[in-house]
Tab-separated table of C-alpha atoms and ligand atoms in Angstrom:
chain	number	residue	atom	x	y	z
A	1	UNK	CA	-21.745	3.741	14.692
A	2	UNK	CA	-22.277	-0.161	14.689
A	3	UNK	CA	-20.908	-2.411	17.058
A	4	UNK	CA	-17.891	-4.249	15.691
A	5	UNK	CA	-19.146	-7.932	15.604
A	6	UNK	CA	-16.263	-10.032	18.217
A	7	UNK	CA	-17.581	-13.511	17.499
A	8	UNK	CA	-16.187	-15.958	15.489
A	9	UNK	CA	-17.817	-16.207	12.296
A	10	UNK	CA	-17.199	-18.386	9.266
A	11	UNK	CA	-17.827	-17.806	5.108
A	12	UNK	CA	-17.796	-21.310	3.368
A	13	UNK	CA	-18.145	-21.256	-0.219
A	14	UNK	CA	-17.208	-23.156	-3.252
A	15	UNK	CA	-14.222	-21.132	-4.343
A	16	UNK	CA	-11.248	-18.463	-2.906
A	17	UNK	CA	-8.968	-15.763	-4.076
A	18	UNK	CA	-6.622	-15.602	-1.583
A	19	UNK	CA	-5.168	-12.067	-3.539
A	20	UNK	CA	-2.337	-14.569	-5.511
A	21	UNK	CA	-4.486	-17.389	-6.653
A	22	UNK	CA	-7.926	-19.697	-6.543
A	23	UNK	CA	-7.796	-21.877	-3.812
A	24	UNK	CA	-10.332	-25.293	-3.448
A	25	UNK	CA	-11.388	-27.306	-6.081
A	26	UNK	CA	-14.581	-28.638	-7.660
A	27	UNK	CA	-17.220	-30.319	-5.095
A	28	UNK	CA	-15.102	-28.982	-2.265
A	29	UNK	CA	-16.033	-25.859	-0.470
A	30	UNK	CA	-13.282	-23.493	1.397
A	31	UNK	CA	-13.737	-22.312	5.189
A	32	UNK	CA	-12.995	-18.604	5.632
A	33	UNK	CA	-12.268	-18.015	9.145
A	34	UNK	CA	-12.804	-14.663	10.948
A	35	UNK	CA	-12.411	-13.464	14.469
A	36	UNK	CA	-13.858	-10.264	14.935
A	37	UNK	CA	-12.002	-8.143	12.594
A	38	UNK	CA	-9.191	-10.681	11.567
A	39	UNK	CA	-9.029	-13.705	9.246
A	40	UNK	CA	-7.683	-16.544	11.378
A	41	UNK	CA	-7.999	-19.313	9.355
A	42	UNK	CA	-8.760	-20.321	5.245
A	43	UNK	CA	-9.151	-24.069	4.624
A	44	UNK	CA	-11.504	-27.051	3.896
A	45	UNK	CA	-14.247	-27.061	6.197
A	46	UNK	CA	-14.436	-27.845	9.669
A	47	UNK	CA	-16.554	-28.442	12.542
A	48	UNK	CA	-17.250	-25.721	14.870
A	49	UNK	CA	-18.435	-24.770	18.549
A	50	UNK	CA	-21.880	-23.763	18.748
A	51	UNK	CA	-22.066	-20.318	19.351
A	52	UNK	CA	-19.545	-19.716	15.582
A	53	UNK	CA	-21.518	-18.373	12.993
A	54	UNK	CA	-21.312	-20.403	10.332
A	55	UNK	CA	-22.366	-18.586	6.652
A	56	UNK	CA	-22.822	-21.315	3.743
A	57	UNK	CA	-22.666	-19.278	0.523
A	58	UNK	CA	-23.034	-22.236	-1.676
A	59	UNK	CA	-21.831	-21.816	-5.444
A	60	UNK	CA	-19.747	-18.187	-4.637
A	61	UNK	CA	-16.120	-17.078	-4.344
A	62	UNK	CA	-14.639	-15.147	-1.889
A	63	UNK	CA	-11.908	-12.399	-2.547
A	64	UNK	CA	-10.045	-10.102	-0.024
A	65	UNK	CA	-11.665	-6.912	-0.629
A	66	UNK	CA	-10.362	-5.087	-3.525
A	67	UNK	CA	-7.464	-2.162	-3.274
A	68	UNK	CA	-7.733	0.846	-5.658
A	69	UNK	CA	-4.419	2.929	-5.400
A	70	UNK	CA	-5.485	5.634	-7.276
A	71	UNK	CA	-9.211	7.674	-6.849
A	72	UNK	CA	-10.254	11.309	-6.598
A	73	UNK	CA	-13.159	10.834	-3.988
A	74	UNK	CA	-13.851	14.456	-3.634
A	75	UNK	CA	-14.563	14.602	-7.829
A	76	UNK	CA	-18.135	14.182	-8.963
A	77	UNK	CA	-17.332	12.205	-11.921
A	78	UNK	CA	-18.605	14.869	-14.263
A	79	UNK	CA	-16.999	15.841	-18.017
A	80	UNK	CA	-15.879	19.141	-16.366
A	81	UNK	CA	-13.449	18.546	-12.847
A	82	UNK	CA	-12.293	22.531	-13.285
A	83	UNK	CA	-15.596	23.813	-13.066
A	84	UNK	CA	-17.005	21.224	-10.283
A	85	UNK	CA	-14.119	22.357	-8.068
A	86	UNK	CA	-15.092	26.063	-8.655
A	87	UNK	CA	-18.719	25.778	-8.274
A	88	UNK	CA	-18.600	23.892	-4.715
A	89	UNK	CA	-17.464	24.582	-1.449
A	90	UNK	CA	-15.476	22.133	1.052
A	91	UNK	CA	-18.488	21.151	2.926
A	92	UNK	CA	-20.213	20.013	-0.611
A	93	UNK	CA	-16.366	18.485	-1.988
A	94	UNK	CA	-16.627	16.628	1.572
A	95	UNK	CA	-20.239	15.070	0.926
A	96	UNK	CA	-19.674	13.947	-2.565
A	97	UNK	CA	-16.455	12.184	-1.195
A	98	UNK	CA	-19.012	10.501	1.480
A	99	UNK	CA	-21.081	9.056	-1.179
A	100	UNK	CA	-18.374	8.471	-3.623
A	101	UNK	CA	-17.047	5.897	-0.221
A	102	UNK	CA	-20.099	4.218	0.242
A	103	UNK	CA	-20.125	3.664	-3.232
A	104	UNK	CA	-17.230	1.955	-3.287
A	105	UNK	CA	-17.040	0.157	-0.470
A	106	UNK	CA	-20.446	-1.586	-1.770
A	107	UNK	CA	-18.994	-2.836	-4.883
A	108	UNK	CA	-16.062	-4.803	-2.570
A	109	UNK	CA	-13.424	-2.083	-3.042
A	110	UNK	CA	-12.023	-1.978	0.942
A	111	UNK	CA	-9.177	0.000	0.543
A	112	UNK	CA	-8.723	3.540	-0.969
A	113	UNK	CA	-5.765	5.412	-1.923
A	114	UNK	CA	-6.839	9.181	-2.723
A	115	UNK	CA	-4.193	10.951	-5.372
A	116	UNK	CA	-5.705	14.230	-5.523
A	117	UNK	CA	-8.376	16.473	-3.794
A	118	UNK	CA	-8.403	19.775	-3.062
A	119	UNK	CA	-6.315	21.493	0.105
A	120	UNK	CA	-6.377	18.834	3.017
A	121	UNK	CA	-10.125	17.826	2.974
A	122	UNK	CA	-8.961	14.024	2.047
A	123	UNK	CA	-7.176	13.459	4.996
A	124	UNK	CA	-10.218	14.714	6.629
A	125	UNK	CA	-12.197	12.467	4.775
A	126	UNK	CA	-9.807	9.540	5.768
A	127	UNK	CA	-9.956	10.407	9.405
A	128	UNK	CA	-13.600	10.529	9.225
A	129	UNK	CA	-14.333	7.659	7.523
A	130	UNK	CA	-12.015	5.321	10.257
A	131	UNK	CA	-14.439	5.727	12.905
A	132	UNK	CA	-17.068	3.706	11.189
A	133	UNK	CA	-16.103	0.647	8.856
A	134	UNK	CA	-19.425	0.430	7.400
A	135	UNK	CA	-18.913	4.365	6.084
A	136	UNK	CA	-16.237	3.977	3.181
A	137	UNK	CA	-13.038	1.865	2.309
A	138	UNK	CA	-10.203	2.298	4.651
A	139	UNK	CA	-7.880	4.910	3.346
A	140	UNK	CA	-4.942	6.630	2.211
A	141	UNK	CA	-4.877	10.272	1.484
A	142	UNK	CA	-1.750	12.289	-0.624
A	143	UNK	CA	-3.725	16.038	-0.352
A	144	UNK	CA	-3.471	17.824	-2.916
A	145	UNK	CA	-1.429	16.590	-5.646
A	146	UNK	CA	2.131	18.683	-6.066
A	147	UNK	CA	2.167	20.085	-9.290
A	148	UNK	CA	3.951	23.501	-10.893
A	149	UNK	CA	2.387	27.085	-11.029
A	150	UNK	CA	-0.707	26.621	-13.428
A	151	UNK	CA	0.114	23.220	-13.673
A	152	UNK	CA	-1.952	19.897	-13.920
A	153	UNK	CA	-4.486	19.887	-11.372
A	154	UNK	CA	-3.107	23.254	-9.879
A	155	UNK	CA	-6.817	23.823	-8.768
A	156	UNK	CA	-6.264	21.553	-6.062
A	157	UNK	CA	-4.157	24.179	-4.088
A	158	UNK	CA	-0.542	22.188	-4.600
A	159	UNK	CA	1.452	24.451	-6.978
A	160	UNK	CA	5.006	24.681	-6.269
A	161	UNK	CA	7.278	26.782	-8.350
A	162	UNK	CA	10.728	25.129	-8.229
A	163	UNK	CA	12.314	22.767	-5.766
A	164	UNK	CA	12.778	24.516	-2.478
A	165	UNK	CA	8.643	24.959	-2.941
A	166	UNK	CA	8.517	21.314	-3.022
A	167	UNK	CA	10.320	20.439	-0.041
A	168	UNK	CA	8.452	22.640	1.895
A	169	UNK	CA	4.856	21.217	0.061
A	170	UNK	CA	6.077	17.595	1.265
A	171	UNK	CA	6.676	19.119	4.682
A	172	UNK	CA	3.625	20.428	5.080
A	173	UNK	CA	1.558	17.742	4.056
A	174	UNK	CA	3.774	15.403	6.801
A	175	UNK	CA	2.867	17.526	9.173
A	176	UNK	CA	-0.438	17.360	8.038
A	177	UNK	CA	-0.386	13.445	8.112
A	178	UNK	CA	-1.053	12.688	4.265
A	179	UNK	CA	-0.026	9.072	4.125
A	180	UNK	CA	1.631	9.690	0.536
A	181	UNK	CA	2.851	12.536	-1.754
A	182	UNK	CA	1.668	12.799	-4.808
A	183	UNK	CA	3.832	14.821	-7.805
A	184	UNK	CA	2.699	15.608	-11.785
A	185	UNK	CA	5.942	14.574	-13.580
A	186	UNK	CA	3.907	15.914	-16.411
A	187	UNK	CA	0.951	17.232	-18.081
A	188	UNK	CA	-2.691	16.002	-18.042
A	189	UNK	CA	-5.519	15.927	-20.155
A	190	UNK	CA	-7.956	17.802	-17.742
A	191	UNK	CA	-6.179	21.182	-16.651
A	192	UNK	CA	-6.680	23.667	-19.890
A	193	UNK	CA	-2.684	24.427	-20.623
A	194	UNK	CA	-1.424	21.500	-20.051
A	195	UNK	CA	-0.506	18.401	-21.979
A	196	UNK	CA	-0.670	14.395	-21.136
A	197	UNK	CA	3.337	14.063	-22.740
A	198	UNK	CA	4.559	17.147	-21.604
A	199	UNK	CA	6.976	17.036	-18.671
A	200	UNK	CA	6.427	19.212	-15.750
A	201	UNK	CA	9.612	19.062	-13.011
A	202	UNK	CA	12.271	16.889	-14.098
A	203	UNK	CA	14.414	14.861	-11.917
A	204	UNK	CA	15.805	17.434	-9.932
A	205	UNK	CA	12.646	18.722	-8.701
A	206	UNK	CA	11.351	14.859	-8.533
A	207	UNK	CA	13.897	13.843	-6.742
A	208	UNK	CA	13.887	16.640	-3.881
A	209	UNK	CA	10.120	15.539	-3.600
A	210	UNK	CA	11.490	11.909	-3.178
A	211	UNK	CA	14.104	12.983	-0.787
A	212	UNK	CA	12.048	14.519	1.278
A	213	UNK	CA	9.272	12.555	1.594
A	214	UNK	CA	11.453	9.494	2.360
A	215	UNK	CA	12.758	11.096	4.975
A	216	UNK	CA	10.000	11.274	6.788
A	217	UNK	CA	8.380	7.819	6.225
A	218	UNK	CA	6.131	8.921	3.197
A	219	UNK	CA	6.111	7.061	-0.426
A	220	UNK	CA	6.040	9.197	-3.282
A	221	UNK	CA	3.820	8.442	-6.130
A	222	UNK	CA	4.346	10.248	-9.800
A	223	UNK	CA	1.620	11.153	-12.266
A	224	UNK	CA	3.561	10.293	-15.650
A	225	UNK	CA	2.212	10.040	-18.820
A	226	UNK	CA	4.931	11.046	-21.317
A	227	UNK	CA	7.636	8.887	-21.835
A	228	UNK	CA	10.142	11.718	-20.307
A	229	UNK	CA	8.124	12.353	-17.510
A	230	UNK	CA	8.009	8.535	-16.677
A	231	UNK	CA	11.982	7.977	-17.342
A	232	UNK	CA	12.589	10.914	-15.026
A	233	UNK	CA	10.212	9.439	-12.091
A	234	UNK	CA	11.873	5.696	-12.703
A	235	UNK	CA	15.384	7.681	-11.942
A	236	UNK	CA	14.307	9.860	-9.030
A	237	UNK	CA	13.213	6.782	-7.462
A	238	UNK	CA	9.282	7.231	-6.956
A	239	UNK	CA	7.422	4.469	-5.205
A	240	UNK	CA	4.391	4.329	-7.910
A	241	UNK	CA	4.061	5.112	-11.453
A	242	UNK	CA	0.772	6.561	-12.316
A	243	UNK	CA	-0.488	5.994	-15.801
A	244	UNK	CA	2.914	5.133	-17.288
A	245	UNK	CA	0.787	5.597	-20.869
A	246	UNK	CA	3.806	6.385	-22.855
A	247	UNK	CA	1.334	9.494	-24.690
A	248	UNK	CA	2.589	11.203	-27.497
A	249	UNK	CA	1.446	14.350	-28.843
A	250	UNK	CA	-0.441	12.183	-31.109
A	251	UNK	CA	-0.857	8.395	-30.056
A	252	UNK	CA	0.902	6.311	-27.956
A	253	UNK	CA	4.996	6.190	-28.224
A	254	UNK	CA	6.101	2.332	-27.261
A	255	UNK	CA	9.932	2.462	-26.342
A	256	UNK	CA	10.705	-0.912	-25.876
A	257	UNK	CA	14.319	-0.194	-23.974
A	258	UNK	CA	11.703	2.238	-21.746
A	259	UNK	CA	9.736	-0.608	-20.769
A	260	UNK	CA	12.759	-2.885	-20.268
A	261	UNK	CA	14.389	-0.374	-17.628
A	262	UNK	CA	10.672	-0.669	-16.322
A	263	UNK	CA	10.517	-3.917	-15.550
A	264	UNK	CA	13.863	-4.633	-14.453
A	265	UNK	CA	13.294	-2.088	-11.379
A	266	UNK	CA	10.735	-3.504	-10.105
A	267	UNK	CA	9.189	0.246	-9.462
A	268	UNK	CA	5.314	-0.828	-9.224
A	269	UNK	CA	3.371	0.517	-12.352
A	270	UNK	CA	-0.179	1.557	-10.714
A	271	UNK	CA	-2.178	1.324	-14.309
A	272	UNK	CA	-5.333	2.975	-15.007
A	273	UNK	CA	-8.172	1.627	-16.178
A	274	UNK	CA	-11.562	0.457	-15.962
A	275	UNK	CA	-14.301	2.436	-17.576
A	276	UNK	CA	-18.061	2.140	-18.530
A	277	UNK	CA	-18.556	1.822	-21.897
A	278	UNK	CA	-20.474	4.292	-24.109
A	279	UNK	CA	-20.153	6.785	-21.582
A	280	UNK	CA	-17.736	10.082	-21.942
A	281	UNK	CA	-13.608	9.039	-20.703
A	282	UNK	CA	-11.456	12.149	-21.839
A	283	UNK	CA	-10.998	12.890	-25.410
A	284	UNK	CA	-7.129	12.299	-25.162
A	285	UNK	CA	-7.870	9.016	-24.024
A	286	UNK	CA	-10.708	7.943	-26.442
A	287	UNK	CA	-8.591	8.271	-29.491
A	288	UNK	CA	-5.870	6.198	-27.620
A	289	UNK	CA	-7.656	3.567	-26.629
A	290	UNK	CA	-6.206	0.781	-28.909
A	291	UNK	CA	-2.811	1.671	-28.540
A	292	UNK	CA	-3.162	2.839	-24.857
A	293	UNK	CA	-4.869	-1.103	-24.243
A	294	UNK	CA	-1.640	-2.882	-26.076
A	295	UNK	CA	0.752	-1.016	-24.236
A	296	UNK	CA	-0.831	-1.942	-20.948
A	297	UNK	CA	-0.097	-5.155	-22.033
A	298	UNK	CA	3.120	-5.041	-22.968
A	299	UNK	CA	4.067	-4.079	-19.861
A	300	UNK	CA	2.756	-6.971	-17.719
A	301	UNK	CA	3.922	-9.611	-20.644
A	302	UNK	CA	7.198	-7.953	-19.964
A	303	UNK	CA	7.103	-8.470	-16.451
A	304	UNK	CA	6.963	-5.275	-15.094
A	305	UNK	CA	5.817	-5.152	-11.526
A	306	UNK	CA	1.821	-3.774	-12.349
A	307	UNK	CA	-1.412	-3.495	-10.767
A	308	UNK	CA	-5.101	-1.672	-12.069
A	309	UNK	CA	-5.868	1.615	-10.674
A	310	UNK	CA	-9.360	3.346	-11.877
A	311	UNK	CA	-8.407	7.313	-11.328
A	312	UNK	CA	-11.825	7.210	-10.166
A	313	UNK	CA	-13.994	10.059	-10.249
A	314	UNK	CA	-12.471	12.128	-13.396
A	315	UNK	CA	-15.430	11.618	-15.726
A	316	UNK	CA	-18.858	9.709	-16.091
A	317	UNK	CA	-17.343	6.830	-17.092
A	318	UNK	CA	-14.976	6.495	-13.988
A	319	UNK	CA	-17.617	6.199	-10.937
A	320	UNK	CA	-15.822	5.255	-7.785
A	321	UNK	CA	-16.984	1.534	-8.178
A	322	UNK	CA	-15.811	1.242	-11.440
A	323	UNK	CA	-12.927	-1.120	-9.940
A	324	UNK	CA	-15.248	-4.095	-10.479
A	325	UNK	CA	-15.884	-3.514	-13.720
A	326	UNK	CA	-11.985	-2.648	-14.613
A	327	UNK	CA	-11.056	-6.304	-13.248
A	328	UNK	CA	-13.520	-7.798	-15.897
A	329	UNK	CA	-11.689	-5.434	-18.650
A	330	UNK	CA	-8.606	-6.803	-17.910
A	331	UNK	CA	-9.860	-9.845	-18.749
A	332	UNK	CA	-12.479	-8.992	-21.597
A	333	UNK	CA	-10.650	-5.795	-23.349
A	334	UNK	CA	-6.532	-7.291	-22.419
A	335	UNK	CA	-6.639	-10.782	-22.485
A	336	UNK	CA	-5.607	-11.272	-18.977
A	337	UNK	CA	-6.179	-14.663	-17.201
A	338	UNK	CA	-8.864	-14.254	-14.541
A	339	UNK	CA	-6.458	-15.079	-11.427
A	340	UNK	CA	-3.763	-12.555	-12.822
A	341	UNK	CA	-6.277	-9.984	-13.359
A	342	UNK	CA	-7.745	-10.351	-9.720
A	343	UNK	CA	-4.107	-10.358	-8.637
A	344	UNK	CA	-3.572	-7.112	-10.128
A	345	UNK	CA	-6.781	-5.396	-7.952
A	346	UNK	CA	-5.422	-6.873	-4.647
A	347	UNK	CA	-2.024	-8.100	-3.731
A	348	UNK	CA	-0.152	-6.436	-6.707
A	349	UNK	CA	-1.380	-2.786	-5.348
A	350	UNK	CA	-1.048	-3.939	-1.955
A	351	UNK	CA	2.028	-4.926	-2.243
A	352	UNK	CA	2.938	-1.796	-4.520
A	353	UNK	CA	1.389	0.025	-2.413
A	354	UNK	CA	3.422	-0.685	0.935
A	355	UNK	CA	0.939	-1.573	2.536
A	356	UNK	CA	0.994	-5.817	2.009
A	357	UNK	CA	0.600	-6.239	6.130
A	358	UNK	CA	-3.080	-4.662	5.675
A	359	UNK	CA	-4.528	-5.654	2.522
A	360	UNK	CA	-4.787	-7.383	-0.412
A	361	UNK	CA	-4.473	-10.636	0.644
A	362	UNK	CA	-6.547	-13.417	2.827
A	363	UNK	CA	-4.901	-15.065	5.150
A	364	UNK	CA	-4.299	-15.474	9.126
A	365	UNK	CA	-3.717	-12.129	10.534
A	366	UNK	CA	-5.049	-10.153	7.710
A	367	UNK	CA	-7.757	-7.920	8.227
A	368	UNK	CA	-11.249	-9.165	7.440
A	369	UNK	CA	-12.512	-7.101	4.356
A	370	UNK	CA	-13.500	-9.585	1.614
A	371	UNK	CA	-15.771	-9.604	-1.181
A	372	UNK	CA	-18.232	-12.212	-1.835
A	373	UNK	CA	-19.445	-13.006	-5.360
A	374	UNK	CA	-21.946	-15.173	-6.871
A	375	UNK	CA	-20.242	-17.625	-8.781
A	376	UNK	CA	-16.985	-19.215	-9.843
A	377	UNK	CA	-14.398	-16.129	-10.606
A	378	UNK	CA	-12.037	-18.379	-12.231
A	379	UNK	CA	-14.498	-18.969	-15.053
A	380	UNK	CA	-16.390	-15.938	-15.247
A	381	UNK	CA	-14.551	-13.192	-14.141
A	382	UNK	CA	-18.231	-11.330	-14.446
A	383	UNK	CA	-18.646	-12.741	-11.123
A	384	UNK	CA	-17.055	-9.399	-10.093
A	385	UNK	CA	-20.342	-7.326	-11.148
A	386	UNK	CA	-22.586	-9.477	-8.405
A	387	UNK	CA	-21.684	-9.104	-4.955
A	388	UNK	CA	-23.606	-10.572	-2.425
A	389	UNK	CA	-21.439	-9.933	0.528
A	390	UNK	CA	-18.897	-7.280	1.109
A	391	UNK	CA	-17.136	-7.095	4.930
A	392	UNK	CA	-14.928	-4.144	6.193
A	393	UNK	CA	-13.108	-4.753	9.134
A	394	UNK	CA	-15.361	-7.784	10.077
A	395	UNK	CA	-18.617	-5.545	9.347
A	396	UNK	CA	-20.819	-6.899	7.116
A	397	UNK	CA	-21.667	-3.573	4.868
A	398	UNK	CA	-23.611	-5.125	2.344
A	399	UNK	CA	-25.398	-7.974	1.767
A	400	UNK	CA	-27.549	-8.634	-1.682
A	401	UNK	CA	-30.245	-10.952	0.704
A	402	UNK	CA	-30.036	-13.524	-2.758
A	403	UNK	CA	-28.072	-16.128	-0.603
A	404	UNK	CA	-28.192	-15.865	3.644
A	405	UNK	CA	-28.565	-19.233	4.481
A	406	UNK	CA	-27.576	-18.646	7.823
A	407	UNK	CA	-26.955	-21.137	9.955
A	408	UNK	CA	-25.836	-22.214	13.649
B	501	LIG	ZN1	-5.648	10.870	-10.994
């Protein structure tokens, strides 16, 4: 395990995200500050004592490092997540979520939150992955995700069959120390038998899960695709949306007073997206894309409270680094400005997130995980797809070589 590093050390480039907006202007490069594992400082330069590190990374931006709120680190990312789950062991599930880490953490993305893997072996993975900051994003793991007998995703071992079931599920995974409980309010496109608009529990059964995790400390965070399933999760009171696609049977079904009652609650909407292009996303998907893409933007033009999520690891086109590449899409594919876009990767699931005090943003106090990318952000959000620096907890994990010019 590396040594953390204590000294001071300080990241001047020509541009910051500070997780809300671009800070520094033209000609005038911005001081990132770190002690050890904490940002103490972001402002114009400054001269230093001797012994602080001083990193000039010329023509770059820096961003805190990014937050994906929903992944499946255990998945391999192949067409079939049934038949990768019954082919594979724990010990194999465990080593693909290793790899899946390191993978992310080298494309910037610092902090993790895990929606679904099978039995408890994500909270094992979390645990494991804490001693060493260098080994994976820092992160947040629900277990398996509660769903009904046969249910989406039932392979993962969390079928309950009515409510009492799901108050003792949300007990058990307390005890367990998931950090979040995660609940199908309906259907999904990859479990054979069950359908993306199809509600599972209703709000009865949602809300006992709410109850109960609330109760002791936990937020709750609902898989909802179907307009029911997401009107039922808004009135039990979940702490994240998942998907909130509106499906249909057939397309996508916009209900405008829906997405009113949406954004007036201020629920946080954890979107998915971000996928590599020509490669296989779910067939239910595919054939949605257009409509799936304009109602993801209605709902941030109408103000509901939004950030990107990947969901990866469910097919080839969702590798667990695919965050990067989701933050240009907002951009490229929605139309997004590129300092609300980068909002909605850091901050906005920080903040929906609960966990605001730990990520998501750079300033004084905040932990040190930031991204560093060649070139301006603000103009090209592109910039995303060439890191050159990426720190976790004040460790450098990777570095591209392109632009050290270290100097005392
Ligand atoms: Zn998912």
């Amino acid at each position: 395990m590396p040594v953390r590093e204590r000294e001071m050390q300080v990241l001047r480039a020509g541009q910051v995200f500070d997780g809300e907006r671009f800070v520094g202007s033209r000609g005038s490069a911005v001081d990132v500050v770190l002690d050890g594992d904490t940002v103490v400082r972001l402002g114009p330069p400054q001269d230093y004592a001797s012994e602080v590190t001083v990193r000039d990374l010329g023509d770059a931006t820096v961003l805190p490092g990014l937050v994906d709120g929903h992944q499946h680190l255990t998945w391999d990312c192949s067409p079939d997540p049934l038949a990768w789950h019954a082919d594979h062991d724990d010990e194999e599930l465990l080593q693909q979520g290793r790899d899946n880490a390191r993978r992310a953490l080298a494309a910037g993305v610092t902090t993790v939150r895990d929606l679904g893997g099978r039995h408890l072996l994500t909270v094992q993975l979390r645990d494991e992955l804490a001693g060493d900051p260098t080994a994976g994003p820092t992160l947040l793991a629900a277990g398996p995700a509660l769903t009904t007998s046969g249910g989406h995703c039932w392979f993962l071992g969390g079928e309950c069959a009515d409510e009492d079931a799901l108050r003792a599920a949300v007990s058990r995974l307390v005890a367990a120390g998931a950090d979040v409980v995660k609940v199908m309010a309906t259907g999904g496109q990859l479990t054979p038998g069950s359908a993306p608009h199809e509600s599972q529990f209703g709000v009865t059964e949602l809300r006992a899960v709410v109850e109960s995790a609330h109760a002791a400390g936990l937020p709750v965070a609902a898989h909802a695709h179907g307009t029911g399933g997401v009107a039922d999760a808004l009135t039990a009171g979940v702490d994240t949306i998942e998907h909130c696609s509106f499906m249909s049977a057939e397309g996508i079904a916009e209900d405008t007073a829906l997405v009113d009652r949406l954004a007036a609650s201020g629920t946080p909407l954890s979107l998915t997206g971000g996928y590599i292009t020509g490669l296989p996303v779910p067939p239910a998907i595919a054939i949605r894309m257009p409509a799936l893409l304009a109602h993801l933007r209605r709902l941030v033009e109408a103000g509901a409270n939004c950030f990107l999520s990947t969901d990866a690891g469910i097919s080839p086109a969702k590798p667990h680094d695919v965050m990067v590449l989701g933050a240009t899409q907002l951009v490229s594919m929605m139309g997004l400005t590129a300092d609300t876009a980068l909002r909605l990767c850091t901050s906005a699931p920080a903040d929906g997130m609960g966990i605001a005090d730990r990520a998501g943003r750079l300033r004084a106090g905040m932990p040190a995980d930031l991204l560093v990318v060649a070139g301006r952000a603000d103009d090209d959000a592109e910039a995303l797809l060439r890191p050159v620096l990426v720190l976790h907890g004040g460790v450098i994990v990777t570095s591209s070589g392109a632009s050290d010019p270290l100097r005392h």
